[in-house]
Short mmCIF file of C-alpha atoms in Angstrom, two decimals:
data_model
loop_
_atom_site.label_atom_id
_atom_site.label_comp_id
_atom_site.label_asym_id
_atom_site.label_seq_id
_atom_site.Cartn_x
_atom_site.Cartn_y
_atom_site.Cartn_z
CA MET A 1 -26.37 -20.09 -24.84
CA GLN A 2 -26.29 -16.44 -25.92
CA PRO A 3 -25.23 -13.66 -23.51
CA HIS A 4 -28.01 -11.58 -21.99
CA LYS A 5 -28.52 -8.30 -23.83
CA ASN A 6 -27.43 -6.32 -20.75
CA GLN A 7 -24.13 -8.22 -20.41
CA THR A 8 -20.98 -6.58 -21.78
CA VAL A 9 -19.00 -8.43 -24.42
CA LEU A 10 -15.27 -7.81 -24.85
CA THR A 11 -13.82 -8.15 -28.35
CA TRP A 12 -10.17 -8.62 -29.25
CA THR A 13 -8.00 -9.96 -32.08
CA ASP A 14 -6.17 -13.23 -31.44
CA ALA A 15 -3.64 -13.86 -34.23
CA ILE A 16 -5.76 -12.93 -37.26
CA ALA A 17 -9.22 -13.77 -35.95
CA LYS A 18 -11.59 -11.58 -34.00
CA LYS A 19 -12.86 -13.17 -30.79
CA ASN A 20 -15.21 -12.15 -28.03
CA ALA A 21 -16.28 -13.21 -24.56
CA LEU A 22 -18.25 -11.81 -21.66
CA TRP A 23 -16.52 -9.12 -19.63
CA ARG A 24 -16.39 -10.34 -16.02
CA SER A 25 -15.75 -7.60 -13.48
CA GLU A 26 -17.55 -7.92 -10.17
CA SER A 27 -15.87 -4.70 -9.02
CA GLY A 28 -17.75 -2.78 -11.70
CA LYS A 29 -14.74 -1.86 -13.83
CA LYS A 30 -15.48 -0.91 -17.42
CA PRO A 31 -14.01 -3.14 -20.14
CA PRO A 32 -10.77 -1.85 -21.67
CA ASP A 33 -10.89 -0.12 -25.04
CA ARG A 34 -7.84 -1.95 -26.37
CA VAL A 35 -6.70 -5.52 -25.74
CA ILE A 36 -3.54 -7.22 -26.96
CA VAL A 37 -2.52 -10.86 -26.51
CA VAL A 38 0.69 -11.50 -24.54
CA ASP A 39 2.54 -14.49 -23.12
CA ASP A 40 5.55 -15.39 -20.97
CA ALA A 41 7.89 -13.42 -23.24
CA ILE A 42 6.61 -10.04 -22.03
CA THR A 43 8.71 -8.29 -19.39
CA ALA A 44 7.25 -6.75 -16.26
CA ASP A 45 8.46 -3.31 -17.34
CA THR A 46 6.69 -3.60 -20.69
CA ALA A 47 3.51 -4.95 -19.06
CA TYR A 48 3.50 -2.08 -16.58
CA ARG A 49 4.04 0.47 -19.36
CA TYR A 50 1.17 -0.98 -21.40
CA ALA A 51 -1.10 -0.92 -18.36
CA CYS A 52 -0.27 2.71 -17.61
CA GLU A 53 -1.12 3.55 -21.22
CA GLY A 54 -4.54 1.90 -20.87
CA ILE A 55 -3.68 -1.17 -22.95
CA ALA A 56 -5.07 -4.38 -21.47
CA MET A 57 -3.15 -7.65 -21.89
CA LEU A 58 -4.85 -11.02 -22.37
CA TRP A 59 -2.47 -13.65 -21.02
CA ARG A 60 -1.78 -16.75 -23.11
CA GLY A 61 1.22 -18.17 -21.24
CA ASP A 62 1.79 -19.98 -17.97
CA PHE A 63 -0.63 -19.04 -15.18
CA GLN A 64 2.05 -18.86 -12.48
CA ASN A 65 4.12 -16.56 -14.70
CA ALA A 66 1.06 -14.34 -15.06
CA ARG A 67 0.81 -14.10 -11.26
CA GLN A 68 4.50 -13.21 -11.03
CA THR A 69 4.03 -10.52 -13.69
CA LEU A 70 1.09 -9.07 -11.76
CA ASN A 71 3.17 -9.06 -8.55
CA ALA A 72 5.97 -7.26 -10.38
CA MET A 73 3.50 -4.70 -11.75
CA THR A 74 2.20 -4.18 -8.20
CA ARG A 75 5.69 -3.44 -6.92
CA ARG A 76 6.19 -0.87 -9.68
CA ALA A 77 2.83 0.76 -8.97
CA ASP A 78 3.65 0.99 -5.26
CA ARG A 79 7.03 2.59 -5.78
CA ASN A 80 5.93 5.00 -8.52
CA PRO A 81 3.23 7.15 -6.91
CA LYS A 82 2.36 10.37 -8.64
CA LYS A 83 4.22 13.38 -7.26
CA GLN A 84 2.34 15.16 -4.52
CA ALA A 85 1.83 18.90 -4.47
CA ALA A 86 4.62 20.80 -2.72
CA THR A 87 2.17 23.03 -0.86
CA PRO A 88 0.89 21.90 2.55
CA GLN A 89 -2.20 19.72 2.34
CA SER A 90 -5.17 19.59 4.65
CA PRO A 91 -6.27 16.16 5.93
CA ALA A 92 -9.18 16.22 3.48
CA GLU A 93 -6.84 16.99 0.56
CA ARG A 94 -4.52 14.15 1.60
CA PHE A 95 -7.50 11.81 1.75
CA HIS A 96 -8.75 12.76 -1.71
CA ARG A 97 -5.25 12.38 -3.18
CA TYR A 98 -4.98 9.01 -1.46
CA ARG A 99 -8.28 7.91 -3.00
CA MET A 100 -7.22 9.11 -6.47
CA ALA A 101 -3.91 7.26 -6.19
CA ALA A 102 -5.66 4.07 -5.03
CA SER A 103 -8.12 4.29 -7.93
CA ASN A 104 -5.31 4.78 -10.46
CA ARG A 105 -3.37 1.86 -8.96
CA ALA A 106 -6.43 -0.40 -9.22
CA ARG A 107 -6.95 0.65 -12.84
CA ILE A 108 -3.37 -0.21 -13.78
CA LEU A 109 -3.36 -3.58 -12.01
CA SER A 110 -6.65 -4.57 -13.65
CA MET A 111 -5.10 -4.50 -17.12
CA LEU A 112 -3.75 -8.05 -16.95
CA LEU A 113 -6.53 -10.38 -18.09
CA VAL A 114 -7.16 -14.12 -18.25
CA GLU A 115 -9.82 -16.10 -20.07
CA LEU A 116 -12.38 -18.40 -18.45
CA GLU A 117 -13.96 -21.36 -20.18
CA PRO A 118 -17.78 -21.72 -20.01
CA ASP A 119 -17.37 -24.04 -16.99
CA HIS A 120 -15.10 -21.39 -15.32
CA SER A 121 -11.92 -23.44 -15.79
CA ILE A 122 -8.78 -21.47 -16.68
CA PRO A 123 -7.20 -22.62 -19.99
CA LEU A 124 -3.60 -21.89 -19.01
CA ARG A 125 -0.66 -24.09 -18.01
CA ARG A 126 -0.33 -24.60 -14.23
CA ALA A 127 -3.65 -22.87 -13.58
CA PRO A 128 -5.44 -23.82 -10.35
CA ASP A 129 -8.90 -25.35 -10.34
CA ALA A 130 -10.78 -22.22 -9.27
CA ARG A 131 -14.18 -23.20 -10.63
CA LYS A 132 -15.87 -23.30 -7.25
CA ALA A 133 -14.36 -19.96 -6.17
CA ILE A 134 -15.48 -18.30 -9.40
CA ALA A 135 -18.97 -19.80 -9.23
CA GLU A 136 -19.37 -18.52 -5.67
CA ALA A 137 -18.55 -15.03 -6.92
CA ILE A 138 -20.36 -14.81 -10.26
CA GLY A 139 -22.62 -17.85 -10.44
CA THR A 140 -22.80 -20.22 -13.39
CA ASP A 141 -24.12 -19.29 -16.83
CA ASN A 142 -22.05 -21.40 -19.28
CA HIS A 143 -20.47 -18.41 -21.04
CA ARG A 144 -16.83 -17.89 -21.92
CA GLY A 145 -15.47 -14.89 -20.05
CA ILE A 146 -12.55 -12.51 -19.64
CA ILE A 147 -11.61 -11.38 -16.13
CA PRO A 148 -8.84 -9.22 -14.63
CA LEU A 149 -6.32 -11.53 -12.98
CA ARG A 150 -6.41 -9.28 -9.92
CA GLU A 151 -10.13 -9.91 -9.47
CA LEU A 152 -9.69 -13.63 -10.07
CA SER A 153 -7.07 -13.70 -7.31
CA GLY A 154 -9.53 -11.92 -5.04
CA MET A 155 -12.17 -14.57 -5.75
CA ILE A 156 -9.73 -17.35 -4.91
CA GLY A 157 -8.73 -15.62 -1.69
CA ALA A 158 -12.37 -15.03 -0.73
CA HIS A 159 -13.10 -18.71 -1.31
CA GLU A 160 -10.34 -19.65 1.16
CA TRP A 161 -11.75 -17.26 3.77
CA ARG A 162 -15.19 -18.70 3.20
CA LYS A 163 -13.85 -22.22 3.79
CA LYS A 164 -11.74 -21.46 6.84
CA GLY A 165 -13.76 -18.67 8.44
CA ILE A 166 -12.62 -15.90 10.79
CA ASP A 167 -12.45 -16.43 14.54
CA ILE A 168 -14.30 -13.73 16.47
CA PRO A 169 -12.80 -12.93 19.88
CA PHE A 170 -15.04 -12.40 22.90
CA SER A 171 -17.58 -14.89 21.56
CA GLY A 172 -16.12 -18.25 20.61
CA ILE A 173 -17.79 -18.09 17.19
CA ARG A 174 -16.40 -18.28 13.67
CA ILE A 175 -17.79 -16.27 10.76
CA HIS A 176 -17.44 -17.36 7.13
CA PRO A 177 -17.54 -14.31 4.82
CA HIS A 178 -18.73 -14.72 1.25
CA TYR A 179 -17.20 -13.01 -1.77
CA GLY A 180 -18.35 -9.39 -2.00
CA VAL A 181 -19.36 -9.16 1.68
CA PHE A 182 -17.17 -7.08 3.97
CA PRO A 183 -15.29 -9.48 6.29
CA PRO A 184 -15.15 -8.85 10.06
CA THR A 185 -11.39 -8.35 10.17
CA ARG A 186 -11.61 -5.02 12.03
CA GLN A 187 -12.98 -6.20 15.33
CA GLU A 188 -13.02 -3.23 17.68
CA TYR A 189 -16.67 -2.55 16.87
CA ILE A 190 -17.46 -6.21 17.57
CA ALA A 191 -15.78 -5.90 20.97
CA LEU A 192 -18.03 -2.96 21.80
CA VAL A 193 -21.21 -4.95 21.07
CA ALA A 194 -19.84 -7.96 22.94
CA GLN A 195 -18.97 -6.00 26.09
CA ALA A 196 -21.39 -3.04 26.31
CA PRO A 197 -24.04 -3.23 29.06
CA LEU A 198 -27.03 -4.91 27.42
CA PRO A 199 -30.40 -3.27 28.10
CA ALA A 200 -33.25 -5.50 29.19
CA CYS A 201 -34.59 -6.79 25.88
CA SER A 202 -35.79 -10.02 24.36
CA SER A 203 -35.60 -8.81 20.75
CA ALA A 204 -33.36 -6.65 18.59
CA LEU A 205 -32.79 -5.40 15.05
CA ASP A 206 -29.36 -5.65 13.39
CA ILE A 207 -29.37 -3.18 10.50
CA GLY A 208 -26.94 -3.72 7.60
CA THR A 209 -25.96 -7.11 8.99
CA GLY A 210 -23.32 -8.03 6.38
CA THR A 211 -21.91 -11.39 7.49
CA GLY A 212 -24.34 -11.47 10.42
CA VAL A 213 -21.57 -11.20 13.00
CA LEU A 214 -23.29 -8.64 15.26
CA ALA A 215 -26.59 -10.52 15.20
CA ALA A 216 -24.71 -13.65 16.27
CA ILE A 217 -23.00 -11.75 19.10
CA LEU A 218 -26.35 -10.47 20.37
CA ALA A 219 -27.81 -13.98 20.24
CA LYS A 220 -24.83 -15.35 22.17
CA ARG A 221 -25.46 -12.64 24.78
CA GLY A 222 -28.99 -13.88 25.31
CA VAL A 223 -31.23 -11.86 22.98
CA LYS A 224 -33.97 -14.32 22.05
CA ARG A 225 -35.28 -12.89 18.80
CA ILE A 226 -33.31 -10.87 16.22
CA ILE A 227 -34.20 -9.61 12.77
CA ALA A 228 -31.07 -8.92 10.70
CA THR A 229 -31.43 -6.86 7.53
CA ASP A 230 -29.30 -5.98 4.51
CA ASN A 231 -30.10 -4.57 1.08
CA ASP A 232 -27.40 -6.64 -0.64
CA PRO A 233 -28.50 -10.15 -1.72
CA ARG A 234 -24.92 -11.40 -1.29
CA ALA A 235 -24.92 -10.27 2.34
CA VAL A 236 -28.34 -11.79 3.00
CA ALA A 237 -27.15 -15.16 1.65
CA CYS A 238 -23.91 -14.89 3.64
CA ALA A 239 -25.67 -14.04 6.92
CA LYS A 240 -28.17 -16.87 6.46
CA ASP A 241 -25.31 -19.29 5.84
CA ASN A 242 -23.51 -18.15 8.99
CA MET A 243 -26.63 -18.38 11.15
CA ALA A 244 -27.20 -21.93 9.91
CA ARG A 245 -23.56 -22.85 10.65
CA LEU A 246 -23.91 -21.45 14.19
CA GLY A 247 -27.27 -23.10 14.83
CA LEU A 248 -28.97 -19.72 15.27
CA SER A 249 -31.45 -19.76 12.38
CA ASP A 250 -34.36 -20.32 14.76
CA ARG A 251 -33.51 -17.11 16.66
CA ILE A 252 -32.16 -14.86 13.92
CA GLU A 253 -34.26 -14.04 10.87
CA VAL A 254 -32.25 -12.57 7.99
CA VAL A 255 -34.26 -10.48 5.53
CA GLU A 256 -33.49 -8.28 2.54
CA ALA A 257 -34.60 -4.75 3.39
CA ASP A 258 -33.63 -1.12 2.92
CA LEU A 259 -32.41 -0.49 6.47
CA PHE A 260 -35.43 -1.27 8.69
CA PRO A 261 -38.00 -4.06 8.66
CA PRO A 262 -41.63 -3.00 9.38
CA THR A 263 -41.41 -3.45 13.15
CA ARG A 264 -40.06 -1.99 16.40
CA ALA A 265 -37.57 -3.39 18.89
CA PRO A 266 -36.11 -2.35 22.25
CA LEU A 267 -32.60 -2.57 20.76
CA VAL A 268 -31.47 -1.51 17.28
CA VAL A 269 -27.82 -1.95 16.25
CA PHE A 270 -26.17 -0.38 13.20
CA ASN A 271 -22.57 -0.35 12.02
CA PRO A 272 -22.81 2.02 9.02
CA PRO A 273 -20.22 2.94 6.39
CA TRP A 274 -18.02 5.34 8.32
CA LEU A 275 -16.56 7.62 5.65
CA PRO A 276 -18.54 10.15 3.59
CA GLY A 277 -17.33 9.40 0.08
CA LYS A 278 -18.09 7.59 -3.14
CA PRO A 279 -17.48 3.82 -3.25
CA VAL A 280 -15.81 2.63 -6.45
CA THR A 281 -16.48 -1.10 -5.93
CA PRO A 282 -19.46 -2.95 -4.44
CA LEU A 283 -17.35 -4.02 -1.45
CA GLU A 284 -16.50 -0.39 -0.67
CA ARG A 285 -20.17 0.32 0.05
CA ALA A 286 -19.43 -1.05 3.53
CA VAL A 287 -16.90 1.77 4.05
CA TYR A 288 -18.02 4.76 1.97
CA ASP A 289 -21.36 6.54 2.30
CA PRO A 290 -21.85 9.30 -0.33
CA GLY A 291 -22.73 12.51 1.50
CA GLY A 292 -23.42 10.53 4.67
CA ARG A 293 -26.88 9.76 3.28
CA THR A 294 -27.17 6.25 4.75
CA LEU A 295 -26.24 7.43 8.23
CA ARG A 296 -28.71 10.32 7.99
CA ARG A 297 -31.53 8.05 6.82
CA PHE A 298 -30.87 5.63 9.66
CA LEU A 299 -30.96 8.35 12.30
CA ASN A 300 -34.11 9.94 10.84
CA ARG A 301 -35.96 6.62 10.82
CA LEU A 302 -34.62 5.17 14.07
CA PRO A 303 -37.23 6.71 16.44
CA ALA A 304 -40.05 5.05 14.49
CA HIS A 305 -38.47 1.62 15.01
CA LEU A 306 -37.52 1.87 18.69
CA SER A 307 -39.86 0.50 21.32
CA PRO A 308 -40.65 2.98 24.15
CA GLY A 309 -37.50 3.39 26.25
CA GLY A 310 -35.45 1.44 23.70
CA GLU A 311 -31.85 2.09 22.63
CA GLY A 312 -30.22 2.52 19.26
CA TRP A 313 -26.59 1.42 19.23
CA LEU A 314 -24.70 3.34 16.55
CA LEU A 315 -21.20 1.96 15.97
CA LEU A 316 -19.15 4.65 14.27
CA SER A 317 -15.50 5.46 13.74
CA ASP A 318 -14.46 9.11 14.01
CA LEU A 319 -11.89 8.74 11.21
CA ALA A 320 -14.03 11.05 9.05
CA GLU A 321 -13.58 13.80 11.65
CA HIS A 322 -9.79 13.43 11.66
CA LEU A 323 -9.81 13.56 7.85
CA GLY A 324 -11.90 16.74 7.79
CA LEU A 325 -14.81 15.00 6.06
CA ARG A 326 -17.31 15.48 8.90
CA THR A 327 -17.25 17.40 12.18
CA ARG A 328 -18.39 16.19 15.58
CA ALA A 329 -20.82 19.12 15.69
CA GLU A 330 -22.44 17.93 12.44
CA LEU A 331 -22.90 14.46 13.87
CA LEU A 332 -24.46 15.78 17.08
CA ASP A 333 -26.74 18.02 15.05
CA GLU A 334 -27.93 14.95 13.13
CA PHE A 335 -28.80 13.24 16.43
CA ASN A 336 -30.76 16.25 17.60
CA ALA A 337 -32.54 16.78 14.26
CA SER A 338 -33.68 13.15 14.37
CA GLY A 339 -35.16 13.52 17.85
CA LEU A 340 -32.45 11.52 19.58
CA PHE A 341 -30.35 12.13 22.66
CA ILE A 342 -27.15 10.44 23.84
CA ALA A 343 -27.81 8.09 26.76
CA GLY A 344 -24.16 7.03 26.85
CA LYS A 345 -21.04 6.35 24.78
CA ILE A 346 -18.31 3.72 24.92
CA ASP A 347 -15.02 4.18 23.06
CA VAL A 348 -12.27 1.87 21.87
CA GLN A 349 -8.98 2.61 20.14
CA PRO A 350 -8.17 0.92 16.83
CA ASP A 351 -6.02 -2.18 16.79
CA HIS A 352 -5.79 -2.85 13.06
CA PRO A 353 -2.35 -2.84 11.32
CA ARG A 354 -2.93 0.40 9.41
CA SER A 355 -3.20 2.35 12.68
CA ARG A 356 0.45 1.41 13.34
CA ASP A 357 1.80 1.83 9.80
CA GLU A 358 3.78 5.08 9.73
CA ASN A 359 4.17 4.79 5.95
CA ASP A 360 0.43 4.98 5.42
CA PRO A 361 -0.46 8.37 3.86
CA LEU A 362 -3.31 8.70 6.37
CA HIS A 363 -1.31 7.49 9.38
CA ALA A 364 -1.88 10.58 11.53
CA ALA A 365 -5.66 10.29 11.19
CA ARG A 366 -5.69 6.51 11.63
CA LYS A 367 -3.54 6.75 14.77
CA ALA A 368 -5.97 9.24 16.33
CA GLU A 369 -9.06 7.24 15.33
CA THR A 370 -11.61 6.13 17.92
CA THR A 371 -14.55 3.81 17.36
CA SER A 372 -17.59 4.55 19.51
CA LEU A 373 -20.80 2.84 20.48
CA TRP A 374 -23.32 5.65 20.79
CA ARG A 375 -26.35 4.72 22.92
CA LEU A 376 -29.19 6.75 21.44
CA GLN A 377 -32.72 7.15 22.78
CA THR A 378 -35.70 9.18 21.63
CA ILE A 379 -36.16 12.62 23.17
#
């Protein structure tokens, strides 16, 4: 089977022969310009130096030694941040430097590569059988491939989460996230939906459903009919799987749509990306919203999809405000420009580990963060 013409092929020299395979990067990383073949003899210092120089390394040794080398490279990347400017930085400047450092770190750690056989097996000593995890992430196409070890590890970890699931407090349900779908590990916004006074309604829309967790919460609270939408096919498949697991498929319809389905409802719920910024991986689209465009489009279109007297529940962190990326006045202006008024607001403080990590470069903003459920109605 020949690769599709739109698929990227990586070429390298192994001993004296030129070889090639499909470039496998679900995070969207470009293939490296230069690839050398390495094995267990390479030291972590040398591997890290090569990676910093933009030289990718295709591993031919023991798989567990490759993992140890990647861990050692990670430790070096974490203790060798680029020097920060001596002048005082605004919160927005700190955020942008943080994003640049994170992007550079990801680039360096993606330079250690492993090969995949056409059946997705890993042709290395002591390699795990990760065929199912890889197939869940990239499908099956019977092509030999090259993948960053860091991404392969992410696929294996995602497969374990998918098997075990994540317990959701306040509800007694368990959600099984798929690879590439943002997992419900930050649960303060879920608590808001689980505990907020529910308006009288028999139907609802869950916009940008992701794993389907909020739709499931609404169903458990007694909403009889819910349409859950997402524009990502991975999320649609994930939400459908979770509704089937929970026995809710007869009450929750999951559809692929750009925000809204062609209908109205007395309750519309949306947990949008909360930071104006550019995502660098598909998964980051759940966090970063370039220019706040998705939030603006939702607010502009919300009145047309609310039943008379209905409520739109906007779940939004104010971290962007503490980082100087958006002001509260700008958010309120967006409400007003969309013909919406605030019927109420419920707040909750963050409880995730980063809010307590004083070594986090954005600790001050994370510590001050509040997540709110804004109850919006049409003017």
